[in-house]
Amino acid sequence: MPSDRETTITQSVAVTVLAPQSVDSIHEPTCREPDVHILLPPLLQLKAISERFTKLALPSSNAAAIADENHSTRLILSASPFGEFRIGVQTAACKIESKWQGLTNPELDPTQIE
């Protein structure tokens, strides 16, 4: 039997009001045009690998977290116009990478690119 109880959740959120002149200086970051457009491998494969990489990149103990404090974890994504795609993780302790080959690098219609 479903319950008809009502739950009220209250949350404190810090809000900073910016002056109009500082708001005018905020812009979206610009990104350069990509060097390559590539059709990615199946998303289920990418999801499984990214979950494994995430577990490897996370420190397993407080000692590891303290030791890794001065080192950053890097996510590595790269693609080539020859149909190669790489995804990887690099930490102070390890570097692991997966590579796909033979992916499609489609020809794009120049009128459809912004």
PDB file of N, CA and C in Angstrom:
ATOM      1  N   MET A   1       0.841  -1.178   0.000  1.00  0.00           N
ATOM      2  CA  MET A   1       0.000   0.000   0.000  1.00  0.00           C
ATOM      3  C   MET A   1       0.887   1.242   0.000  1.00  0.00           C
ATOM      4  N   PRO A   2       0.759   2.125  -0.999  1.00  0.00           N
ATOM      5  CA  PRO A   2       1.613   3.304  -1.081  1.00  0.00           C
ATOM      6  C   PRO A   2       1.318   4.288   0.048  1.00  0.00           C
ATOM      7  N   SER A   3       2.362   4.961   0.466  1.00  0.00           N
ATOM      8  CA  SER A   3       2.243   5.942   1.537  1.00  0.00           C
ATOM      9  C   SER A   3       2.020   7.321   0.933  1.00  0.00           C
ATOM     10  N   ASP A   4       1.130   8.103   1.556  1.00  0.00           N
ATOM     11  CA  ASP A   4       0.849   9.462   1.082  1.00  0.00           C
ATOM     12  C   ASP A   4       1.519  10.507   1.955  1.00  0.00           C
ATOM     13  N   ARG A   5       2.650  10.117   2.561  1.00  0.00           N
ATOM     14  CA  ARG A   5       3.352  11.075   3.419  1.00  0.00           C
ATOM     15  C   ARG A   5       4.110  12.074   2.572  1.00  0.00           C
ATOM     16  N   GLU A   6       4.195  13.277   3.084  1.00  0.00           N
ATOM     17  CA  GLU A   6       4.928  14.334   2.404  1.00  0.00           C
ATOM     18  C   GLU A   6       6.233  14.568   3.145  1.00  0.00           C
ATOM     19  N   THR A   7       7.327  14.731   2.393  1.00  0.00           N
ATOM     20  CA  THR A   7       8.623  14.979   2.996  1.00  0.00           C
ATOM     21  C   THR A   7       9.117  16.340   2.541  1.00  0.00           C
ATOM     22  N   THR A   8       9.548  17.144   3.483  1.00  0.00           N
ATOM     23  CA  THR A   8      10.105  18.451   3.181  1.00  0.00           C
ATOM     24  C   THR A   8      11.597  18.396   3.419  1.00  0.00           C
ATOM     25  N   ILE A   9      12.364  18.814   2.420  1.00  0.00           N
ATOM     26  CA  ILE A   9      13.816  18.844   2.530  1.00  0.00           C
ATOM     27  C   ILE A   9      14.256  20.295   2.458  1.00  0.00           C
ATOM     28  N   THR A  10      15.074  20.695   3.423  1.00  0.00           N
ATOM     29  CA  THR A  10      15.607  22.048   3.460  1.00  0.00           C
ATOM     30  C   THR A  10      17.108  21.970   3.290  1.00  0.00           C
ATOM     31  N   GLN A  11      17.637  22.832   2.424  1.00  0.00           N
ATOM     32  CA  GLN A  11      19.066  22.816   2.155  1.00  0.00           C
ATOM     33  C   GLN A  11      19.572  24.251   2.146  1.00  0.00           C
ATOM     34  N   SER A  12      20.704  24.471   2.820  1.00  0.00           N
ATOM     35  CA  SER A  12      21.335  25.791   2.806  1.00  0.00           C
ATOM     36  C   SER A  12      22.317  25.847   1.646  1.00  0.00           C
ATOM     37  N   VAL A  13      22.147  26.842   0.805  1.00  0.00           N
ATOM     38  CA  VAL A  13      23.022  27.007  -0.345  1.00  0.00           C
ATOM     39  C   VAL A  13      23.642  28.398  -0.273  1.00  0.00           C
ATOM     40  N   ALA A  14      24.987  28.431  -0.303  1.00  0.00           N
ATOM     41  CA  ALA A  14      25.674  29.719  -0.281  1.00  0.00           C
ATOM     42  C   ALA A  14      25.516  30.401  -1.639  1.00  0.00           C
ATOM     43  N   VAL A  15      25.165  31.671  -1.621  1.00  0.00           N
ATOM     44  CA  VAL A  15      24.974  32.430  -2.848  1.00  0.00           C
ATOM     45  C   VAL A  15      25.813  33.687  -2.760  1.00  0.00           C
ATOM     46  N   THR A  16      26.579  33.940  -3.817  1.00  0.00           N
ATOM     47  CA  THR A  16      27.366  35.162  -3.894  1.00  0.00           C
ATOM     48  C   THR A  16      26.793  36.008  -5.017  1.00  0.00           C
ATOM     49  N   VAL A  17      26.421  37.218  -4.704  1.00  0.00           N
ATOM     50  CA  VAL A  17      25.875  38.129  -5.711  1.00  0.00           C
ATOM     51  C   VAL A  17      27.038  38.908  -6.306  1.00  0.00           C
ATOM     52  N   LEU A  18      27.150  38.844  -7.627  1.00  0.00           N
ATOM     53  CA  LEU A  18      28.239  39.523  -8.316  1.00  0.00           C
ATOM     54  C   LEU A  18      27.805  40.897  -8.791  1.00  0.00           C
ATOM     55  N   ALA A  19      28.754  41.806  -8.807  1.00  0.00           N
ATOM     56  CA  ALA A  19      28.496  43.148  -9.325  1.00  0.00           C
ATOM     57  C   ALA A  19      28.311  43.064 -10.842  1.00  0.00           C
ATOM     58  N   PRO A  20      27.507  43.941 -11.420  1.00  0.00           N
ATOM     59  CA  PRO A  20      27.261  43.884 -12.865  1.00  0.00           C
ATOM     60  C   PRO A  20      28.549  43.932 -13.701  1.00  0.00           C
ATOM     61  N   GLN A  21      29.533  44.727 -13.277  1.00  0.00           N
ATOM     62  CA  GLN A  21      30.769  44.813 -14.062  1.00  0.00           C
ATOM     63  C   GLN A  21      31.544  43.495 -14.050  1.00  0.00           C
ATOM     64  N   SER A  22      31.464  42.721 -12.971  1.00  0.00           N
ATOM     65  CA  SER A  22      32.154  41.430 -12.958  1.00  0.00           C
ATOM     66  C   SER A  22      31.389  40.386 -13.764  1.00  0.00           C
ATOM     67  N   VAL A  23      30.064  40.498 -13.827  1.00  0.00           N
ATOM     68  CA  VAL A  23      29.265  39.577 -14.634  1.00  0.00           C
ATOM     69  C   VAL A  23      29.570  39.792 -16.117  1.00  0.00           C
ATOM     70  N   ASP A  24      29.780  41.046 -16.515  1.00  0.00           N
ATOM     71  CA  ASP A  24      30.088  41.354 -17.911  1.00  0.00           C
ATOM     72  C   ASP A  24      31.385  40.715 -18.369  1.00  0.00           C
ATOM     73  N   SER A  25      32.303  40.450 -17.436  1.00  0.00           N
ATOM     74  CA  SER A  25      33.605  39.889 -17.816  1.00  0.00           C
ATOM     75  C   SER A  25      33.595  38.355 -17.861  1.00  0.00           C
ATOM     76  N   ILE A  26      32.491  37.734 -17.502  1.00  0.00           N
ATOM     77  CA  ILE A  26      32.407  36.270 -17.517  1.00  0.00           C
ATOM     78  C   ILE A  26      31.950  35.820 -18.903  1.00  0.00           C
ATOM     79  N   HIS A  27      32.763  34.955 -19.530  1.00  0.00           N
ATOM     80  CA  HIS A  27      32.441  34.442 -20.862  1.00  0.00           C
ATOM     81  C   HIS A  27      32.689  32.946 -20.881  1.00  0.00           C
ATOM     82  N   GLU A  28      32.019  32.259 -21.783  1.00  0.00           N
ATOM     83  CA  GLU A  28      32.282  30.835 -21.961  1.00  0.00           C
ATOM     84  C   GLU A  28      33.691  30.666 -22.502  1.00  0.00           C
ATOM     85  N   PRO A  29      34.387  29.619 -22.069  1.00  0.00           N
ATOM     86  CA  PRO A  29      35.733  29.398 -22.610  1.00  0.00           C
ATOM     87  C   PRO A  29      35.654  29.032 -24.093  1.00  0.00           C
ATOM     88  N   THR A  30      36.654  29.433 -24.822  1.00  0.00           N
ATOM     89  CA  THR A  30      36.699  29.083 -26.238  1.00  0.00           C
ATOM     90  C   THR A  30      37.482  27.783 -26.403  1.00  0.00           C
ATOM     91  N   CYS A  31      37.060  26.980 -27.314  1.00  0.00           N
ATOM     92  CA  CYS A  31      37.738  25.725 -27.620  1.00  0.00           C
ATOM     93  C   CYS A  31      38.162  25.768 -29.075  1.00  0.00           C
ATOM     94  N   ARG A  32      39.353  25.294 -29.333  1.00  0.00           N
ATOM     95  CA  ARG A  32      39.813  25.269 -30.721  1.00  0.00           C
ATOM     96  C   ARG A  32      39.069  24.175 -31.475  1.00  0.00           C
ATOM     97  N   GLU A  33      39.107  24.267 -32.775  1.00  0.00           N
ATOM     98  CA  GLU A  33      38.468  23.252 -33.613  1.00  0.00           C
ATOM     99  C   GLU A  33      39.162  21.916 -33.387  1.00  0.00           C
ATOM    100  N   PRO A  34      38.421  20.817 -33.323  1.00  0.00           N
ATOM    101  CA  PRO A  34      39.060  19.509 -33.131  1.00  0.00           C
ATOM    102  C   PRO A  34      39.914  19.132 -34.344  1.00  0.00           C
ATOM    103  N   ASP A  35      40.983  18.404 -34.067  1.00  0.00           N
ATOM    104  CA  ASP A  35      41.858  17.933 -35.133  1.00  0.00           C
ATOM    105  C   ASP A  35      41.251  16.744 -35.860  1.00  0.00           C
ATOM    106  N   VAL A  36      40.373  16.027 -35.169  1.00  0.00           N
ATOM    107  CA  VAL A  36      39.825  14.804 -35.737  1.00  0.00           C
ATOM    108  C   VAL A  36      38.396  14.602 -35.235  1.00  0.00           C
ATOM    109  N   HIS A  37      37.571  14.038 -36.081  1.00  0.00           N
ATOM    110  CA  HIS A  37      36.222  13.609 -35.695  1.00  0.00           C
ATOM    111  C   HIS A  37      36.227  12.099 -35.864  1.00  0.00           C
ATOM    112  N   ILE A  38      35.831  11.377 -34.833  1.00  0.00           N
ATOM    113  CA  ILE A  38      35.889   9.918 -34.906  1.00  0.00           C
ATOM    114  C   ILE A  38      34.633   9.338 -34.257  1.00  0.00           C
ATOM    115  N   LEU A  39      34.142   8.245 -34.818  1.00  0.00           N
ATOM    116  CA  LEU A  39      33.005   7.550 -34.217  1.00  0.00           C
ATOM    117  C   LEU A  39      33.545   6.663 -33.103  1.00  0.00           C
ATOM    118  N   LEU A  40      33.046   6.859 -31.893  1.00  0.00           N
ATOM    119  CA  LEU A  40      33.555   6.153 -30.723  1.00  0.00           C
ATOM    120  C   LEU A  40      33.172   4.680 -30.744  1.00  0.00           C
ATOM    121  N   PRO A  41      33.935   3.866 -29.993  1.00  0.00           N
ATOM    122  CA  PRO A  41      33.547   2.461 -29.836  1.00  0.00           C
ATOM    123  C   PRO A  41      32.218   2.374 -29.077  1.00  0.00           C
ATOM    124  N   PRO A  42      31.629   1.191 -28.984  1.00  0.00           N
ATOM    125  CA  PRO A  42      30.349   1.054 -28.263  1.00  0.00           C
ATOM    126  C   PRO A  42      30.440   1.615 -26.839  1.00  0.00           C
ATOM    127  N   LEU A  43      29.408   2.349 -26.441  1.00  0.00           N
ATOM    128  CA  LEU A  43      29.418   3.018 -25.139  1.00  0.00           C
ATOM    129  C   LEU A  43      29.514   2.042 -23.970  1.00  0.00           C
ATOM    130  N   LEU A  44      28.957   0.852 -24.103  1.00  0.00           N
ATOM    131  CA  LEU A  44      29.064  -0.129 -23.016  1.00  0.00           C
ATOM    132  C   LEU A  44      30.523  -0.526 -22.786  1.00  0.00           C
ATOM    133  N   GLN A  45      31.309  -0.634 -23.860  1.00  0.00           N
ATOM    134  CA  GLN A  45      32.740  -0.921 -23.713  1.00  0.00           C
ATOM    135  C   GLN A  45      33.445   0.233 -23.010  1.00  0.00           C
ATOM    136  N   LEU A  46      33.160   1.461 -23.449  1.00  0.00           N
ATOM    137  CA  LEU A  46      33.782   2.629 -22.825  1.00  0.00           C
ATOM    138  C   LEU A  46      33.407   2.739 -21.346  1.00  0.00           C
ATOM    139  N   LYS A  47      32.151   2.449 -21.036  1.00  0.00           N
ATOM    140  CA  LYS A  47      31.691   2.528 -19.650  1.00  0.00           C
ATOM    141  C   LYS A  47      32.425   1.508 -18.783  1.00  0.00           C
ATOM    142  N   ALA A  48      32.530   0.279 -19.254  1.00  0.00           N
ATOM    143  CA  ALA A  48      33.194  -0.769 -18.475  1.00  0.00           C
ATOM    144  C   ALA A  48      34.663  -0.422 -18.240  1.00  0.00           C
ATOM    145  N   ILE A  49      35.338   0.054 -19.261  1.00  0.00           N
ATOM    146  CA  ILE A  49      36.750   0.393 -19.117  1.00  0.00           C
ATOM    147  C   ILE A  49      36.930   1.611 -18.232  1.00  0.00           C
ATOM    148  N   SER A  50      36.086   2.627 -18.396  1.00  0.00           N
ATOM    149  CA  SER A  50      36.233   3.820 -17.563  1.00  0.00           C
ATOM    150  C   SER A  50      35.974   3.504 -16.094  1.00  0.00           C
ATOM    151  N   GLU A  51      35.053   2.586 -15.797  1.00  0.00           N
ATOM    152  CA  GLU A  51      34.814   2.192 -14.401  1.00  0.00           C
ATOM    153  C   GLU A  51      36.031   1.472 -13.826  1.00  0.00           C
ATOM    154  N   ARG A  52      36.665   0.601 -14.623  1.00  0.00           N
ATOM    155  CA  ARG A  52      37.889  -0.075 -14.151  1.00  0.00           C
ATOM    156  C   ARG A  52      39.009   0.927 -13.928  1.00  0.00           C
ATOM    157  N   PHE A  53      39.168   1.858 -14.850  1.00  0.00           N
ATOM    158  CA  PHE A  53      40.216   2.867 -14.712  1.00  0.00           C
ATOM    159  C   PHE A  53      39.979   3.744 -13.486  1.00  0.00           C
ATOM    160  N   THR A  54      38.723   4.066 -13.222  1.00  0.00           N
ATOM    161  CA  THR A  54      38.397   4.893 -12.058  1.00  0.00           C
ATOM    162  C   THR A  54      38.817   4.188 -10.777  1.00  0.00           C
ATOM    163  N   LYS A  55      38.537   2.883 -10.683  1.00  0.00           N
ATOM    164  CA  LYS A  55      38.927   2.124  -9.493  1.00  0.00           C
ATOM    165  C   LYS A  55      40.440   2.095  -9.337  1.00  0.00           C
ATOM    166  N   LEU A  56      41.176   1.977 -10.437  1.00  0.00           N
ATOM    167  CA  LEU A  56      42.634   1.963 -10.370  1.00  0.00           C
ATOM    168  C   LEU A  56      43.196   3.324  -9.967  1.00  0.00           C
ATOM    169  N   ALA A  57      42.539   4.375 -10.392  1.00  0.00           N
ATOM    170  CA  ALA A  57      43.050   5.726 -10.131  1.00  0.00           C
ATOM    171  C   ALA A  57      42.765   6.201  -8.715  1.00  0.00           C
ATOM    172  N   LEU A  58      41.757   5.633  -8.068  1.00  0.00           N
ATOM    173  CA  LEU A  58      41.423   6.062  -6.706  1.00  0.00           C
ATOM    174  C   LEU A  58      42.417   5.476  -5.714  1.00  0.00           C
ATOM    175  N   PRO A  59      42.874   6.285  -4.743  1.00  0.00           N
ATOM    176  CA  PRO A  59      43.783   5.734  -3.728  1.00  0.00           C
ATOM    177  C   PRO A  59      43.070   4.693  -2.887  1.00  0.00           C
ATOM    178  N   SER A  60      43.792   3.614  -2.546  1.00  0.00           N
ATOM    179  CA  SER A  60      43.167   2.517  -1.808  1.00  0.00           C
ATOM    180  C   SER A  60      43.213   2.713  -0.302  1.00  0.00           C
ATOM    181  N   SER A  61      43.999   3.678   0.168  1.00  0.00           N
ATOM    182  CA  SER A  61      44.077   3.918   1.607  1.00  0.00           C
ATOM    183  C   SER A  61      44.432   5.372   1.866  1.00  0.00           C
ATOM    184  N   ASN A  62      44.357   5.772   3.135  1.00  0.00           N
ATOM    185  CA  ASN A  62      44.734   7.130   3.493  1.00  0.00           C
ATOM    186  C   ASN A  62      46.209   7.381   3.230  1.00  0.00           C
ATOM    187  N   ALA A  63      47.063   6.380   3.444  1.00  0.00           N
ATOM    188  CA  ALA A  63      48.499   6.531   3.186  1.00  0.00           C
ATOM    189  C   ALA A  63      48.737   6.808   1.710  1.00  0.00           C
ATOM    190  N   ALA A  64      48.004   6.103   0.858  1.00  0.00           N
ATOM    191  CA  ALA A  64      48.149   6.334  -0.579  1.00  0.00           C
ATOM    192  C   ALA A  64      47.653   7.726  -0.946  1.00  0.00           C
ATOM    193  N   ALA A  65      46.576   8.171  -0.303  1.00  0.00           N
ATOM    194  CA  ALA A  65      46.052   9.504  -0.583  1.00  0.00           C
ATOM    195  C   ALA A  65      47.054  10.570  -0.175  1.00  0.00           C
ATOM    196  N   ILE A  66      47.703  10.376   0.964  1.00  0.00           N
ATOM    197  CA  ILE A  66      48.702  11.345   1.416  1.00  0.00           C
ATOM    198  C   ILE A  66      49.917  11.318   0.485  1.00  0.00           C
ATOM    199  N   ALA A  67      50.358  10.128   0.086  1.00  0.00           N
ATOM    200  CA  ALA A  67      51.508  10.005  -0.805  1.00  0.00           C
ATOM    201  C   ALA A  67      51.199  10.593  -2.178  1.00  0.00           C
ATOM    202  N   ASP A  68      49.952  10.484  -2.608  1.00  0.00           N
ATOM    203  CA  ASP A  68      49.565  10.953  -3.939  1.00  0.00           C
ATOM    204  C   ASP A  68      49.098  12.401  -3.924  1.00  0.00           C
ATOM    205  N   GLU A  69      49.190  13.073  -2.775  1.00  0.00           N
ATOM    206  CA  GLU A  69      48.688  14.429  -2.618  1.00  0.00           C
ATOM    207  C   GLU A  69      49.336  15.407  -3.598  1.00  0.00           C
ATOM    208  N   ASN A  70      50.630  15.229  -3.878  1.00  0.00           N
ATOM    209  CA  ASN A  70      51.348  16.149  -4.750  1.00  0.00           C
ATOM    210  C   ASN A  70      51.274  15.748  -6.218  1.00  0.00           C
ATOM    211  N   HIS A  71      50.637  14.644  -6.517  1.00  0.00           N
ATOM    212  CA  HIS A  71      50.543  14.165  -7.889  1.00  0.00           C
ATOM    213  C   HIS A  71      49.093  14.162  -8.322  1.00  0.00           C
ATOM    214  N   SER A  72      48.876  14.573  -9.552  1.00  0.00           N
ATOM    215  CA  SER A  72      47.504  14.597 -10.039  1.00  0.00           C
ATOM    216  C   SER A  72      47.222  13.354 -10.867  1.00  0.00           C
ATOM    217  N   THR A  73      45.966  13.027 -10.942  1.00  0.00           N
ATOM    218  CA  THR A  73      45.517  11.941 -11.800  1.00  0.00           C
ATOM    219  C   THR A  73      45.122  12.565 -13.126  1.00  0.00           C
ATOM    220  N   ARG A  74      45.584  11.961 -14.217  1.00  0.00           N
ATOM    221  CA  ARG A  74      45.282  12.500 -15.540  1.00  0.00           C
ATOM    222  C   ARG A  74      44.433  11.518 -16.323  1.00  0.00           C
ATOM    223  N   LEU A  75      43.411  12.045 -16.954  1.00  0.00           N
ATOM    224  CA  LEU A  75      42.613  11.275 -17.891  1.00  0.00           C
ATOM    225  C   LEU A  75      43.185  11.543 -19.273  1.00  0.00           C
ATOM    226  N   ILE A  76      43.450  10.484 -20.013  1.00  0.00           N
ATOM    227  CA  ILE A  76      44.063  10.623 -21.331  1.00  0.00           C
ATOM    228  C   ILE A  76      43.051  10.182 -22.384  1.00  0.00           C
ATOM    229  N   LEU A  77      42.724  11.084 -23.291  1.00  0.00           N
ATOM    230  CA  LEU A  77      41.853  10.785 -24.425  1.00  0.00           C
ATOM    231  C   LEU A  77      42.576  11.247 -25.683  1.00  0.00           C
ATOM    232  N   SER A  78      42.675  10.387 -26.671  1.00  0.00           N
ATOM    233  CA  SER A  78      43.281  10.816 -27.932  1.00  0.00           C
ATOM    234  C   SER A  78      42.665  10.024 -29.078  1.00  0.00           C
ATOM    235  N   ALA A  79      42.667  10.652 -30.243  1.00  0.00           N
ATOM    236  CA  ALA A  79      42.153  10.013 -31.449  1.00  0.00           C
ATOM    237  C   ALA A  79      43.027  10.440 -32.615  1.00  0.00           C
ATOM    238  N   SER A  80      43.102   9.597 -33.620  1.00  0.00           N
ATOM    239  CA  SER A  80      43.883   9.932 -34.806  1.00  0.00           C
ATOM    240  C   SER A  80      42.974   9.889 -36.029  1.00  0.00           C
ATOM    241  N   PRO A  81      43.382  10.563 -37.103  1.00  0.00           N
ATOM    242  CA  PRO A  81      42.578  10.514 -38.319  1.00  0.00           C
ATOM    243  C   PRO A  81      42.638   9.149 -39.007  1.00  0.00           C
ATOM    244  N   PHE A  82      43.420   8.237 -38.446  1.00  0.00           N
ATOM    245  CA  PHE A  82      43.564   6.899 -39.022  1.00  0.00           C
ATOM    246  C   PHE A  82      42.672   5.881 -38.317  1.00  0.00           C
ATOM    247  N   GLY A  83      41.699   6.357 -37.524  1.00  0.00           N
ATOM    248  CA  GLY A  83      40.730   5.471 -36.897  1.00  0.00           C
ATOM    249  C   GLY A  83      41.182   4.870 -35.582  1.00  0.00           C
ATOM    250  N   GLU A  84      42.126   5.507 -34.901  1.00  0.00           N
ATOM    251  CA  GLU A  84      42.608   5.000 -33.615  1.00  0.00           C
ATOM    252  C   GLU A  84      42.098   5.894 -32.491  1.00  0.00           C
ATOM    253  N   PHE A  85      41.606   5.270 -31.421  1.00  0.00           N
ATOM    254  CA  PHE A  85      41.117   5.989 -30.247  1.00  0.00           C
ATOM    255  C   PHE A  85      41.745   5.373 -29.009  1.00  0.00           C
ATOM    256  N   ARG A  86      42.242   6.223 -28.116  1.00  0.00           N
ATOM    257  CA  ARG A  86      42.855   5.764 -26.869  1.00  0.00           C
ATOM    258  C   ARG A  86      42.189   6.457 -25.686  1.00  0.00           C
ATOM    259  N   ILE A  87      41.998   5.683 -24.627  1.00  0.00           N
ATOM    260  CA  ILE A  87      41.522   6.221 -23.356  1.00  0.00           C
ATOM    261  C   ILE A  87      42.416   5.629 -22.282  1.00  0.00           C
ATOM    262  N   GLY A  88      42.809   6.458 -21.330  1.00  0.00           N
ATOM    263  CA  GLY A  88      43.699   5.968 -20.294  1.00  0.00           C
ATOM    264  C   GLY A  88      43.676   6.830 -19.048  1.00  0.00           C
ATOM    265  N   VAL A  89      44.359   6.340 -18.024  1.00  0.00           N
ATOM    266  CA  VAL A  89      44.509   7.052 -16.758  1.00  0.00           C
ATOM    267  C   VAL A  89      45.974   6.980 -16.376  1.00  0.00           C
ATOM    268  N   GLN A  90      46.500   8.110 -15.892  1.00  0.00           N
ATOM    269  CA  GLN A  90      47.878   8.148 -15.432  1.00  0.00           C
ATOM    270  C   GLN A  90      47.912   8.754 -14.033  1.00  0.00           C
ATOM    271  N   THR A  91      48.516   8.023 -13.100  1.00  0.00           N
ATOM    272  CA  THR A  91      48.729   8.504 -11.737  1.00  0.00           C
ATOM    273  C   THR A  91      50.216   8.401 -11.443  1.00  0.00           C
ATOM    274  N   ALA A  92      50.606   8.776 -10.246  1.00  0.00           N
ATOM    275  CA  ALA A  92      52.004   8.643  -9.850  1.00  0.00           C
ATOM    276  C   ALA A  92      52.408   7.177  -9.804  1.00  0.00           C
ATOM    277  N   ALA A  93      51.446   6.301  -9.509  1.00  0.00           N
ATOM    278  CA  ALA A  93      51.758   4.882  -9.343  1.00  0.00           C
ATOM    279  C   ALA A  93      51.616   4.063 -10.622  1.00  0.00           C
ATOM    280  N   CYS A  94      50.756   4.493 -11.548  1.00  0.00           N
ATOM    281  CA  CYS A  94      50.542   3.657 -12.732  1.00  0.00           C
ATOM    282  C   CYS A  94      50.073   4.482 -13.917  1.00  0.00           C
ATOM    283  N   LYS A  95      50.210   3.880 -15.082  1.00  0.00           N
ATOM    284  CA  LYS A  95      49.646   4.422 -16.318  1.00  0.00           C
ATOM    285  C   LYS A  95      49.044   3.236 -17.060  1.00  0.00           C
ATOM    286  N   ILE A  96      47.758   3.326 -17.366  1.00  0.00           N
ATOM    287  CA  ILE A  96      47.074   2.247 -18.066  1.00  0.00           C
ATOM    288  C   ILE A  96      46.270   2.858 -19.201  1.00  0.00           C
ATOM    289  N   GLU A  97      46.185   2.132 -20.307  1.00  0.00           N
ATOM    290  CA  GLU A  97      45.570   2.686 -21.498  1.00  0.00           C
ATOM    291  C   GLU A  97      44.911   1.574 -22.301  1.00  0.00           C
ATOM    292  N   SER A  98      43.783   1.892 -22.932  1.00  0.00           N
ATOM    293  CA  SER A  98      43.134   0.977 -23.868  1.00  0.00           C
ATOM    294  C   SER A  98      43.098   1.653 -25.222  1.00  0.00           C
ATOM    295  N   LYS A  99      43.216   0.832 -26.273  1.00  0.00           N
ATOM    296  CA  LYS A  99      43.279   1.380 -27.622  1.00  0.00           C
ATOM    297  C   LYS A  99      42.337   0.617 -28.540  1.00  0.00           C
ATOM    298  N   TRP A 100      41.610   1.366 -29.360  1.00  0.00           N
ATOM    299  CA  TRP A 100      40.775   0.791 -30.397  1.00  0.00           C
ATOM    300  C   TRP A 100      41.353   1.213 -31.740  1.00  0.00           C
ATOM    301  N   GLN A 101      41.281   0.326 -32.711  1.00  0.00           N
ATOM    302  CA  GLN A 101      41.739   0.632 -34.063  1.00  0.00           C
ATOM    303  C   GLN A 101      40.629   0.311 -35.050  1.00  0.00           C
ATOM    304  N   GLY A 102      40.707   0.901 -36.213  1.00  0.00           N
ATOM    305  CA  GLY A 102      39.730   0.623 -37.256  1.00  0.00           C
ATOM    306  C   GLY A 102      38.410   1.347 -37.076  1.00  0.00           C
ATOM    307  N   LEU A 103      38.406   2.416 -36.282  1.00  0.00           N
ATOM    308  CA  LEU A 103      37.175   3.187 -36.104  1.00  0.00           C
ATOM    309  C   LEU A 103      36.978   4.123 -37.294  1.00  0.00           C
ATOM    310  N   THR A 104      35.752   4.572 -37.482  1.00  0.00           N
ATOM    311  CA  THR A 104      35.423   5.427 -38.621  1.00  0.00           C
ATOM    312  C   THR A 104      35.732   6.886 -38.309  1.00  0.00           C
ATOM    313  N   ASN A 105      36.411   7.514 -39.247  1.00  0.00           N
ATOM    314  CA  ASN A 105      36.684   8.946 -39.189  1.00  0.00           C
ATOM    315  C   ASN A 105      35.884   9.568 -40.337  1.00  0.00           C
ATOM    316  N   PRO A 106      34.642   9.994 -40.052  1.00  0.00           N
ATOM    317  CA  PRO A 106      33.748  10.396 -41.146  1.00  0.00           C
ATOM    318  C   PRO A 106      34.152  11.735 -41.783  1.00  0.00           C
ATOM    319  N   GLU A 107      33.862  11.833 -43.056  1.00  0.00           N
ATOM    320  CA  GLU A 107      34.014  13.117 -43.743  1.00  0.00           C
ATOM    321  C   GLU A 107      32.829  13.977 -43.329  1.00  0.00           C
ATOM    322  N   LEU A 108      33.091  15.180 -42.883  1.00  0.00           N
ATOM    323  CA  LEU A 108      32.023  16.066 -42.447  1.00  0.00           C
ATOM    324  C   LEU A 108      31.729  17.103 -43.508  1.00  0.00           C
ATOM    325  N   ASP A 109      30.465  17.451 -43.614  1.00  0.00           N
ATOM    326  CA  ASP A 109      30.053  18.502 -44.531  1.00  0.00           C
ATOM    327  C   ASP A 109      30.455  19.844 -43.937  1.00  0.00           C
ATOM    328  N   PRO A 110      31.329  20.605 -44.598  1.00  0.00           N
ATOM    329  CA  PRO A 110      31.798  21.879 -44.034  1.00  0.00           C
ATOM    330  C   PRO A 110      30.676  22.876 -43.728  1.00  0.00           C
ATOM    331  N   THR A 111      29.528  22.749 -44.401  1.00  0.00           N
ATOM    332  CA  THR A 111      28.429  23.674 -44.145  1.00  0.00           C
ATOM    333  C   THR A 111      27.716  23.362 -42.838  1.00  0.00           C
ATOM    334  N   GLN A 112      27.913  22.149 -42.292  1.00  0.00           N
ATOM    335  CA  GLN A 112      27.256  21.763 -41.044  1.00  0.00           C
ATOM    336  C   GLN A 112      28.118  21.985 -39.824  1.00  0.00           C
ATOM    337  N   ILE A 113      29.376  22.380 -40.013  1.00  0.00           N
ATOM    338  CA  ILE A 113      30.280  22.621 -38.888  1.00  0.00           C
ATOM    339  C   ILE A 113      30.181  24.095 -38.531  1.00  0.00           C
ATOM    340  N   GLU A 114      30.041  24.359 -37.231  1.00  0.00           N
ATOM    341  CA  GLU A 114      29.929  25.750 -36.770  1.00  0.00           C
ATOM    342  C   GLU A 114      31.200  26.503 -37.005  1.00  0.00           C
TER     343      GLU A 114
END
